[in-house]
């Protein structure tokens, strides 16, 4: 946090806010992040964690992105309209649609990286953009094998091997 732009991703954030130590850190840090030229991405499968353990996440995050879920609970999504909640419940995750909400305004969007044209298909980037234990282990193996953590060197190898090993279950999506 030296003034240079940065992004902090709190993957599985619901586990962090359950722990008192991390909850205090998040509460303190979230108040400073914009002043420090950063942004925070809080990833959780359950929206109740925006409010239940700490309210600073809900109060300090201006923009929220909601993905498809047939488990959308009204009490956990009070800031959404009835129509928005219903839309999220009815979405098919394979359609790659989501809701972006900022204040009282929202927009429905689609982020499908696949294409019928192989030259335009960007789904190979999904393992780089999305993390899971298998992908992280593969990344660590490749970096160790290549002897460098230079993304220009390891990312192309990672993308190729992740696709070959289907680390992100992309064959099931297509």
C-alpha atoms as one frame of an Amber mdcrd trajectory, in Angstrom:
protein
   0.000   0.000   0.000   2.544   2.486  -1.222   0.235   4.572  -3.412   0.524
   2.358  -6.457  -2.813   0.880  -7.630  -3.535  -2.588  -6.259  -6.300  -5.162
  -5.976  -6.821  -7.292  -2.880  -8.872 -10.436  -3.476 -10.360 -12.110  -0.397
 -11.269 -15.515  -1.794 -13.601 -17.546   0.447 -14.181 -14.314   2.376 -16.891
 -15.883   4.519 -14.176 -17.889   6.294 -12.183 -14.741   7.036 -15.065 -12.803
   8.605 -15.875 -15.734  10.894 -12.431 -15.363  12.495 -12.189 -12.454  14.954
  -8.559 -11.652  14.053  -9.263 -11.385  10.316 -12.605  -9.648  10.847 -10.832
  -6.835  12.747  -8.160  -6.609  10.044 -10.806  -6.393   7.313 -12.815  -3.783
   9.243  -9.704  -1.640   9.677  -8.330  -2.127   6.172 -11.568  -1.659   4.256
 -11.849   1.892   5.599  -8.432   2.762   4.134  -8.303   0.908   0.836  -9.676
   3.655  -1.431  -7.350   6.258   0.082  -4.447   3.886  -0.592  -5.383   3.636
  -4.309  -6.721   0.101  -4.053  -9.820  -1.951  -4.445 -11.017  -5.058  -2.688
 -12.788  -8.055  -4.145 -14.646 -10.028  -1.486 -15.625 -13.436  -2.850 -18.242
 -15.492  -1.023 -20.873 -18.005  -2.080 -23.305 -16.607   0.497 -24.285 -12.919
   0.601 -25.285 -13.064   4.273 -21.609 -12.592   5.146 -21.740  -9.056   3.819
 -23.813  -8.178   6.882 -23.776 -10.888   9.509 -20.227 -10.803  10.865 -19.150
  -7.278   9.960 -21.107  -4.440   8.446 -18.050  -2.589   7.107 -18.010  -4.768
   3.985 -21.574  -3.860   3.109 -21.182  -0.187   4.021 -17.850   0.374   2.277
 -18.402  -1.560  -0.942 -20.096   0.670  -3.463 -20.268  -1.827  -6.318 -21.366
  -5.432  -5.916 -21.537  -8.242  -8.464 -24.131 -10.990  -8.005 -23.916 -14.319
  -9.812 -26.635 -16.820 -10.634 -28.058 -18.652  -7.638 -31.307 -20.464  -7.059
 -30.588 -20.016  -3.330 -31.029 -16.203  -3.279 -32.638 -15.310   0.058 -34.605
 -12.090   0.354 -33.144 -11.279   3.777 -29.572 -11.601   2.461 -30.274  -9.434
  -0.577 -32.372  -6.621   0.893 -30.559  -4.085  -1.283 -31.832  -5.795  -4.454
 -35.267  -5.293  -5.942 -37.723  -8.177  -6.101 -37.205  -8.319  -9.880 -33.411
  -8.517  -9.467 -33.654 -11.319  -6.907 -36.035 -13.283  -9.137 -33.752 -12.778
 -12.142 -30.769 -14.148 -10.185 -32.786 -17.169  -9.047 -33.821 -18.029 -12.609
 -30.395 -17.648 -14.222 -28.559 -20.626 -15.636 -24.894 -20.386 -14.517 -23.806
 -21.680 -17.925 -25.170 -18.488 -19.505 -22.405 -16.456 -17.780 -24.837 -13.683
 -16.794 -24.600 -11.594 -13.650 -25.933  -8.461 -11.993 -23.777  -5.417 -11.233
 -25.268  -3.132  -8.592 -23.941   0.302  -7.621 -26.074   2.264  -5.191 -29.651
   2.196  -6.480 -28.679   1.417 -10.062 -27.999  -1.963 -11.605 -27.171  -3.495
 -14.939 -27.443  -7.052 -16.176 -24.357  -8.295 -17.973 -22.849 -11.341 -19.661
 -19.210 -12.446 -19.607 -18.899 -15.465 -21.859 -15.321 -16.060 -22.941 -16.197
 -18.860 -25.352 -16.804 -18.523 -29.078 -17.693 -20.758 -31.996 -14.677 -19.230
 -33.755 -11.498 -20.827 -32.295  -9.527 -17.633 -33.020 -11.886 -15.654 -30.763
 -12.311 -18.187 -27.946 -10.881 -16.813 -24.707 -11.946 -19.621 -22.384  -8.306
 -20.734 -22.125  -7.819 -17.688 -19.877 -10.322 -18.925 -17.274  -7.658 -20.836
 -15.271  -5.658 -17.589 -15.052  -8.690 -15.508 -14.032 -10.207 -18.057 -11.632
  -8.513 -20.008  -8.882  -8.971 -23.454  -7.395  -6.692 -25.798  -5.432  -5.816
 -27.905  -8.476  -4.938 -24.843 -10.551  -2.802 -23.304  -7.806  -0.915 -26.580
  -7.328  -0.318 -26.799 -11.087   0.887 -23.183 -11.165   3.334 -23.853  -8.310
   4.658 -26.975 -10.078   5.175 -25.093 -13.343   6.937 -22.155 -11.669   9.228
 -24.564  -9.830   9.869 -26.622 -12.980  10.655 -23.530 -15.078  12.678 -21.896
 -12.306  11.010 -18.506 -12.686   7.947 -16.681 -11.464   7.961 -14.364 -14.503
   4.358 -14.442 -15.805   5.583 -13.998 -19.380   7.275 -17.393 -19.020   4.969
 -19.507 -16.841   1.468 -18.259 -17.800   1.490 -19.655 -21.385   2.682 -23.042
 -20.075   0.088 -22.936 -17.295  -2.734 -22.145 -19.729  -1.741 -25.026 -21.994
  -1.372 -27.564 -19.182  -4.515 -26.406 -17.344  -6.492 -26.915 -20.544  -4.963
 -30.357 -21.146  -5.634 -31.442 -17.542  -9.069 -29.746 -17.443  -8.259 -28.164
 -14.067 -11.273 -25.857 -14.218 -13.814 -28.335 -15.616 -14.198 -26.349 -18.838
 -15.126 -29.419 -20.857 -18.330 -29.733 -18.819 -19.318 -26.114 -19.532 -19.021
 -26.242 -23.295
